Short mmCIF file of C-alpha atoms in Angstrom, two decimals:
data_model
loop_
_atom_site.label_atom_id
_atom_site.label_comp_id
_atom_site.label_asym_id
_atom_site.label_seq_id
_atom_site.Cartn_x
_atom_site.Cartn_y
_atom_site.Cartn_z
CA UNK B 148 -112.16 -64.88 -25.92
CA UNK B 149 -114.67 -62.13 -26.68
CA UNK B 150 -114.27 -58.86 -25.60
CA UNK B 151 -115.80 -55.13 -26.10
CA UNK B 152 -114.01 -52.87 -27.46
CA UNK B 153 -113.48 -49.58 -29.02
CA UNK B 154 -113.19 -49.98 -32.91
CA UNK B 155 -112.33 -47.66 -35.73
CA UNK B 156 -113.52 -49.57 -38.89
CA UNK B 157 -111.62 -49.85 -41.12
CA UNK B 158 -113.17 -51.27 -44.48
CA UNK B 159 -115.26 -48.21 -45.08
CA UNK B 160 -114.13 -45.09 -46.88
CA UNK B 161 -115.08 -42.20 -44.97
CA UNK B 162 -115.87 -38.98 -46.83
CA UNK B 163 -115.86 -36.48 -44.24
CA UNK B 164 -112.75 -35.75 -41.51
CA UNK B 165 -114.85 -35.94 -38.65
CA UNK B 166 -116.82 -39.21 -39.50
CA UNK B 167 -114.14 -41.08 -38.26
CA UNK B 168 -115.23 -42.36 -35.05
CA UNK B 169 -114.82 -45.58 -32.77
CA UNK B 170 -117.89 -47.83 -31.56
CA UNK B 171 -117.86 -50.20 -28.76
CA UNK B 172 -118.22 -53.71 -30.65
CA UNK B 173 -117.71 -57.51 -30.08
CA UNK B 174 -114.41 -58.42 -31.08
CA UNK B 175 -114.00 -62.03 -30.75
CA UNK B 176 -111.25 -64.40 -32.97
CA UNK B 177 -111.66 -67.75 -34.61
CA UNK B 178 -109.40 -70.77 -35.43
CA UNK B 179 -109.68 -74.18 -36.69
CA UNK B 180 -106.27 -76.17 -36.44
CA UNK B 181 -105.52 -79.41 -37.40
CA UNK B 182 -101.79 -80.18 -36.40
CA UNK B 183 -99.52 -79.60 -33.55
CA UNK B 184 -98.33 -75.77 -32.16
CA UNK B 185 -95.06 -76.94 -30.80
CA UNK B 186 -93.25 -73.43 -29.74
CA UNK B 187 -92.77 -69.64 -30.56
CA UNK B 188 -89.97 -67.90 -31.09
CA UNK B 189 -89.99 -64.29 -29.70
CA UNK B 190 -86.82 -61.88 -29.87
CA UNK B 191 -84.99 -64.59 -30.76
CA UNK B 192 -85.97 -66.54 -27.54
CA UNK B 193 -87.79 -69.93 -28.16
CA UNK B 194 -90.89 -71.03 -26.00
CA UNK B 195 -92.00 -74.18 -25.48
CA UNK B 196 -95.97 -74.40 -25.35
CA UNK B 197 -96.10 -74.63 -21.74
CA UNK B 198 -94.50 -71.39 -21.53
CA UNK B 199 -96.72 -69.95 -24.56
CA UNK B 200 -100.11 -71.08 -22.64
CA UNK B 201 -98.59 -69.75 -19.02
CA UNK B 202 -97.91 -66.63 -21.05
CA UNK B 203 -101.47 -66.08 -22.39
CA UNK B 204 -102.74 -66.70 -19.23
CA UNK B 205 -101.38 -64.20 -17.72
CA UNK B 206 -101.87 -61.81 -20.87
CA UNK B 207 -105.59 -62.96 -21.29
CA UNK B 208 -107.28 -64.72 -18.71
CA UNK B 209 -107.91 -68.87 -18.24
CA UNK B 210 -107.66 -70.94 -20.97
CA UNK B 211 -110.83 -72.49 -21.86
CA UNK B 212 -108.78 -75.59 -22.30
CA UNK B 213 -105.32 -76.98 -22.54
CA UNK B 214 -105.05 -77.94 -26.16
CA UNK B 215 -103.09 -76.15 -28.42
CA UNK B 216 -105.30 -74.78 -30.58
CA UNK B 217 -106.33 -72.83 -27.75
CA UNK B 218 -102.99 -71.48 -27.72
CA UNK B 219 -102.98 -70.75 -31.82
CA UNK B 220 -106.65 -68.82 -30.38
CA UNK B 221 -105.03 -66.76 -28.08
CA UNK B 222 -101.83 -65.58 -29.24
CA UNK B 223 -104.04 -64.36 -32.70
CA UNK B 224 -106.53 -62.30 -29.91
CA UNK B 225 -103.05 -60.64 -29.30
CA UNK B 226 -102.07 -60.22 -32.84
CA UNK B 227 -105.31 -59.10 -34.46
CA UNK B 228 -105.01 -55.42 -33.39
CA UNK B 229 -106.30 -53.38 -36.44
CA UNK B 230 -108.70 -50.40 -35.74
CA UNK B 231 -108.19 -50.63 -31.76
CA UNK B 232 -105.25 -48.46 -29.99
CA UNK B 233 -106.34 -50.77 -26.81
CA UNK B 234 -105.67 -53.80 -28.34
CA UNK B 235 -102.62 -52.45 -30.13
CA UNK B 236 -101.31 -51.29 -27.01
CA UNK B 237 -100.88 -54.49 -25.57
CA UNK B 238 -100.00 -56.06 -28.47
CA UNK B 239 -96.78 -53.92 -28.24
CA UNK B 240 -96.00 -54.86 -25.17
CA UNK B 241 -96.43 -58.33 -25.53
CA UNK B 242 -95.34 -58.89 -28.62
CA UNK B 243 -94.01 -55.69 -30.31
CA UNK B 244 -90.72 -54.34 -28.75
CA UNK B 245 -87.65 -55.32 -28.63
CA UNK B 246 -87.86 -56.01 -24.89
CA UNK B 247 -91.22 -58.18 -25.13
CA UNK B 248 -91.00 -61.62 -23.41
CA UNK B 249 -92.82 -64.39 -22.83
CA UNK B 250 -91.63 -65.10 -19.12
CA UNK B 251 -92.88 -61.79 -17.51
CA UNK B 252 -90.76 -60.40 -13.95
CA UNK B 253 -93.82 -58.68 -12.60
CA UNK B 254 -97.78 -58.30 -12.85
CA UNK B 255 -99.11 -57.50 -16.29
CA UNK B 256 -101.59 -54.38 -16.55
CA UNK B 257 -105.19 -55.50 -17.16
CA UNK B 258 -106.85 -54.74 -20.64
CA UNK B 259 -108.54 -51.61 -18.89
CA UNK B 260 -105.38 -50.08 -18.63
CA UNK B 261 -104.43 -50.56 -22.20
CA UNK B 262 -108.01 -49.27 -22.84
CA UNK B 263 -107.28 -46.16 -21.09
CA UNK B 264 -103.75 -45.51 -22.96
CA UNK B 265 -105.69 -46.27 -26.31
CA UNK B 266 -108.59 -43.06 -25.17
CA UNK B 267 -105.09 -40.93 -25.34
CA UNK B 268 -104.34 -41.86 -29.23
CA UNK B 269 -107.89 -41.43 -29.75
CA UNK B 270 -107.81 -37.62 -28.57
CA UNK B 271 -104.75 -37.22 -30.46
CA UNK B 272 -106.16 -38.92 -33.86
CA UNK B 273 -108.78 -37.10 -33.36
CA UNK B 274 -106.95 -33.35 -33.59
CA UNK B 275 -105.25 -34.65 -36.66
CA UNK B 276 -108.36 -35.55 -38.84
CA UNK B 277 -109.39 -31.89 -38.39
CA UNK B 278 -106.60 -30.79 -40.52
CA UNK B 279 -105.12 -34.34 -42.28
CA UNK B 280 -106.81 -36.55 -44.36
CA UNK B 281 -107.19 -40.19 -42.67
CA UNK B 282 -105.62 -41.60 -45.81
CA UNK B 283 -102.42 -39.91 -45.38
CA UNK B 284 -102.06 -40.90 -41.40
CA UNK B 285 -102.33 -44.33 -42.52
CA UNK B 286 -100.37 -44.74 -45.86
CA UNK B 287 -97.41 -41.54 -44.99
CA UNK B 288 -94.79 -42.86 -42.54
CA UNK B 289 -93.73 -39.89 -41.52
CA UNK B 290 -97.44 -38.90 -40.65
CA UNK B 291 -97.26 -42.01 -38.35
CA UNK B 292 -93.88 -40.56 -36.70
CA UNK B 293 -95.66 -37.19 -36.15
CA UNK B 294 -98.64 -39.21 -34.57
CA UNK B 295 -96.49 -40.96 -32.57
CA UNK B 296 -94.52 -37.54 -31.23
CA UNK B 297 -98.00 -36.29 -29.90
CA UNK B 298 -98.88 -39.20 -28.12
CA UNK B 299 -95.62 -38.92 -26.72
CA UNK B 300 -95.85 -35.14 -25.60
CA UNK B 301 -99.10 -35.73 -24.68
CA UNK B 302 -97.57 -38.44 -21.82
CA UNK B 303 -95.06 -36.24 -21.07
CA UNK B 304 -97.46 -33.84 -20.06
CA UNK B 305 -98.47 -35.59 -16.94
CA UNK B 306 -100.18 -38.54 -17.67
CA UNK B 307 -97.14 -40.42 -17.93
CA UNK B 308 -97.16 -41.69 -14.01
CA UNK B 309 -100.55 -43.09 -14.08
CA UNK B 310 -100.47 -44.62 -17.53
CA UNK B 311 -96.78 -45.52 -18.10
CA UNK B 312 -95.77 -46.47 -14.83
CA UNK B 313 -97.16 -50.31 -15.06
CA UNK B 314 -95.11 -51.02 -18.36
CA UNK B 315 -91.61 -49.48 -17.06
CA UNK B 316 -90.61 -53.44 -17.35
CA UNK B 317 -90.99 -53.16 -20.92
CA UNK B 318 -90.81 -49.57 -22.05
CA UNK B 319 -87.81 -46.60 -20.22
CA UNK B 320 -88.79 -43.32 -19.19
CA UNK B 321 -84.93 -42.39 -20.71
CA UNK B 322 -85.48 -45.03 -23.54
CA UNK B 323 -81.53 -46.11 -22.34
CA UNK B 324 -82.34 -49.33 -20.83
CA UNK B 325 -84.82 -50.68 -23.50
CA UNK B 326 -87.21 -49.01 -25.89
CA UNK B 327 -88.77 -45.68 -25.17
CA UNK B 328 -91.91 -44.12 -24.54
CA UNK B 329 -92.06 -43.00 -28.56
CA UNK B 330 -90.97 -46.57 -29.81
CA UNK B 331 -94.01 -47.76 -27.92
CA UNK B 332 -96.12 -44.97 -29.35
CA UNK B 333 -94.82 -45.90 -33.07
CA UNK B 334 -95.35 -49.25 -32.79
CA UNK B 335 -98.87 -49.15 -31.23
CA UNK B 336 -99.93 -47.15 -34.46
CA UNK B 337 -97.89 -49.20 -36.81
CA UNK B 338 -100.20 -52.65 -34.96
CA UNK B 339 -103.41 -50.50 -35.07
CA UNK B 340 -103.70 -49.39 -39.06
CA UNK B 341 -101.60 -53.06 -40.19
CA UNK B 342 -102.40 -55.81 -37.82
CA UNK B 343 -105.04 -57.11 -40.14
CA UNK B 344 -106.13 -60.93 -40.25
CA UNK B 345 -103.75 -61.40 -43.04
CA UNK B 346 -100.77 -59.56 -40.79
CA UNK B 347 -101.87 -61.93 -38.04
CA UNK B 348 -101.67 -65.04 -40.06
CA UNK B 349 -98.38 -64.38 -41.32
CA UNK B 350 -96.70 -63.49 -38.03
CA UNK B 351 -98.09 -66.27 -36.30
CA UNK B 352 -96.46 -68.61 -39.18
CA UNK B 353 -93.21 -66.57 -38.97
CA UNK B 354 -92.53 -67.50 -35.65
CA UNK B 355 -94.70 -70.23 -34.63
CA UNK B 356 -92.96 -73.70 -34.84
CA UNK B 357 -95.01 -77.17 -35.61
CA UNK B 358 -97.27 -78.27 -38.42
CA UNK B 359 -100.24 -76.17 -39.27
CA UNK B 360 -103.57 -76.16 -41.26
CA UNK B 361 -105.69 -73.70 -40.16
CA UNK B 362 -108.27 -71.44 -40.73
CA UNK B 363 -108.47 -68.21 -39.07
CA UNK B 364 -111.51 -65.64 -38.90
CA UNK B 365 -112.42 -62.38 -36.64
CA UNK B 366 -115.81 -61.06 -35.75
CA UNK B 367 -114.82 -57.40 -37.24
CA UNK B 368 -113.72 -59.44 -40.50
CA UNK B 369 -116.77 -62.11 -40.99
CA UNK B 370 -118.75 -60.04 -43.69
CA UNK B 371 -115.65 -59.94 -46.08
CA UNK B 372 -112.56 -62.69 -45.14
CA UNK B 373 -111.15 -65.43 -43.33
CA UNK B 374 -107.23 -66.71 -43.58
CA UNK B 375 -106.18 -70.14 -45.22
CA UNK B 376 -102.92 -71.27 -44.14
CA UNK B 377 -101.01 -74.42 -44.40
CA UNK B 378 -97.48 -75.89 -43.33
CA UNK B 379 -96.45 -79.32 -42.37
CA UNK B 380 -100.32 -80.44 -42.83
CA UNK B 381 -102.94 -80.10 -46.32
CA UNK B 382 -105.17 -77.93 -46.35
CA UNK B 383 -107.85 -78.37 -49.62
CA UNK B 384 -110.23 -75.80 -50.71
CA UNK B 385 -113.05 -76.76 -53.28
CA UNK B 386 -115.03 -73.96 -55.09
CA UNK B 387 -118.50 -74.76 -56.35
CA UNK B 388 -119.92 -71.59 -58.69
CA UNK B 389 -123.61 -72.95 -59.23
CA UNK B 390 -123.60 -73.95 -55.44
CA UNK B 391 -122.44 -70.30 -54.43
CA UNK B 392 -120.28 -72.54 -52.04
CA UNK B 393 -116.84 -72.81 -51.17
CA UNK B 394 -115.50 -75.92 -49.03
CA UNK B 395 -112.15 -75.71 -47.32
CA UNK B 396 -110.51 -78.47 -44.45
CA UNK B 397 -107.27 -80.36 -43.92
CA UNK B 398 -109.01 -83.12 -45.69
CA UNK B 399 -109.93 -83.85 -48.74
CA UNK B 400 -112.81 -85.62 -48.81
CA UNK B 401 -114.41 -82.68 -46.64
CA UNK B 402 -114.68 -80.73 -49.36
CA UNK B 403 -116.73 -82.60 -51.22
CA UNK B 404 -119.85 -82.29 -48.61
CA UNK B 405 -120.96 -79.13 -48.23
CA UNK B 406 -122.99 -79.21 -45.18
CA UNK B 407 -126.89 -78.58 -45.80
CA UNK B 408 -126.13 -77.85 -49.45
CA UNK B 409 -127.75 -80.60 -51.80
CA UNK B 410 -125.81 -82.62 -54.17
CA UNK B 411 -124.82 -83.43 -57.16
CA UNK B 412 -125.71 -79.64 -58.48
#
């Protein structure tokens, strides 16, 4: 479903430090699907689709409708993180740690509060452009481990309470009983600079089980690509130079009728 958020982009090179800024945009995922989602495997658990909708219910809101390409829809709003710390945020928790689950043993915190976490990795990104190149926070792994350390310190602090508190099912304040505090930091900037549409794709193949062609596309993506994928089902894709036209669908025959293009030509 579409949403506002906060959005670093991130197809632009930036020439100046302190041009890197978020804007509030409409981030809002597509997917055609021909096939059937059958169940996902997280941590090694399997889910049924029943589960899997239940699940992004409770993650996302109602389902606009029961079918499972509805499903395919929302678990890619959970996976398609890049250039948001909110959505990264709860894309950690739901799908990122080690202690993510799809059958939840308390309330899960509303995207506001995952907003508010991600305004605490924006105040620390921001302090490190002023002295590191944007380039090196996002290609240097041990840039990203430094990153992760402030956000940590920075929840240590005293904001840990009123921002941590809701995900001590999924993330310890000891990081003894599950993953801690800086494994959630590290893997919410690992989701934000890689969770592309072609990271989102992937995982969702990885793990989802059934027969697949689809095609997936994001509003922050639209200008410049879209995701083919196919398992279990065809998926054709026609290319037509003079037309300026390219035709794609799990049939063949649909690529041969461009719609409101003129042919032969």
């Amino acid at each position: 479903r579409a949403k506002m958020c906060r959005v670093y982009t991130m197809d632009v090179e930036h020439t100046k430090r302190l041009e890197y800024v978020p804007h509030c945009t409409r981030v809002e995922n597509f997917v055609t699907h021909n096939g059937d989602f059958d169940y996902f495997i997280l941590n090694g658990v399997t889910y049924d689709l029943e589960i899997v909708q239940i699940f992004l219910q409770t993650v996302l809101g109602p389902m606009p409708a029961s079918v499972d390409t509805c499903a395919i829809a929302g678990v890619v709003d959970v996976l398609r993180t890049q250039g948001c710390f909110g959505l990264s945020a709860r894309y950690t928790i739901c799908l990122g740690l080690s202690t993510s689950k799809m059958q939840m043993n308390g309330p899960f915190p509303d995207f506001a509060h995952f907003e508010t976490i991600g305004l605490l990795f924006e105040e620390v990104l921001g302090n490190m452009l002023k002295m590191t190149q944007f380039e090196s926070i996002c290609q240097q792994d041990d840039v990203r481990r430094s990153f992760a350390m402030r956000v940590e310190t920075k929840l240590e602090e005293g904001r840990f309470d009123s921002m941590m508190e809701p995900l001590l099912q999924w993330v310890s304040k000891d990081g003894e009983s599950g993953n801690s505090v800086f494994d959630f930091c590290l893997q919410t900037i690992h989701a934000f600079f890689d969770n592309d549409l072609l990271m989102t794709t992937k995982a969702f193949l990885k793990d989802a089980k059934g027969s697949f062609g689809l095609c997936i596309s994001s509003s922050l993506d639209a200008h410049r690509q879209i995701c083919l994928a196919a398992r279990g089902q065809t998926m054709s894709i026609a290319f037509y130079p003079n037309k300026g036209l390219i035709c794609y669908g799990s049939e063949q025959a649909a690529v041969k009728a461009g719609m409101n293009f003129d042919f032969p030509g």
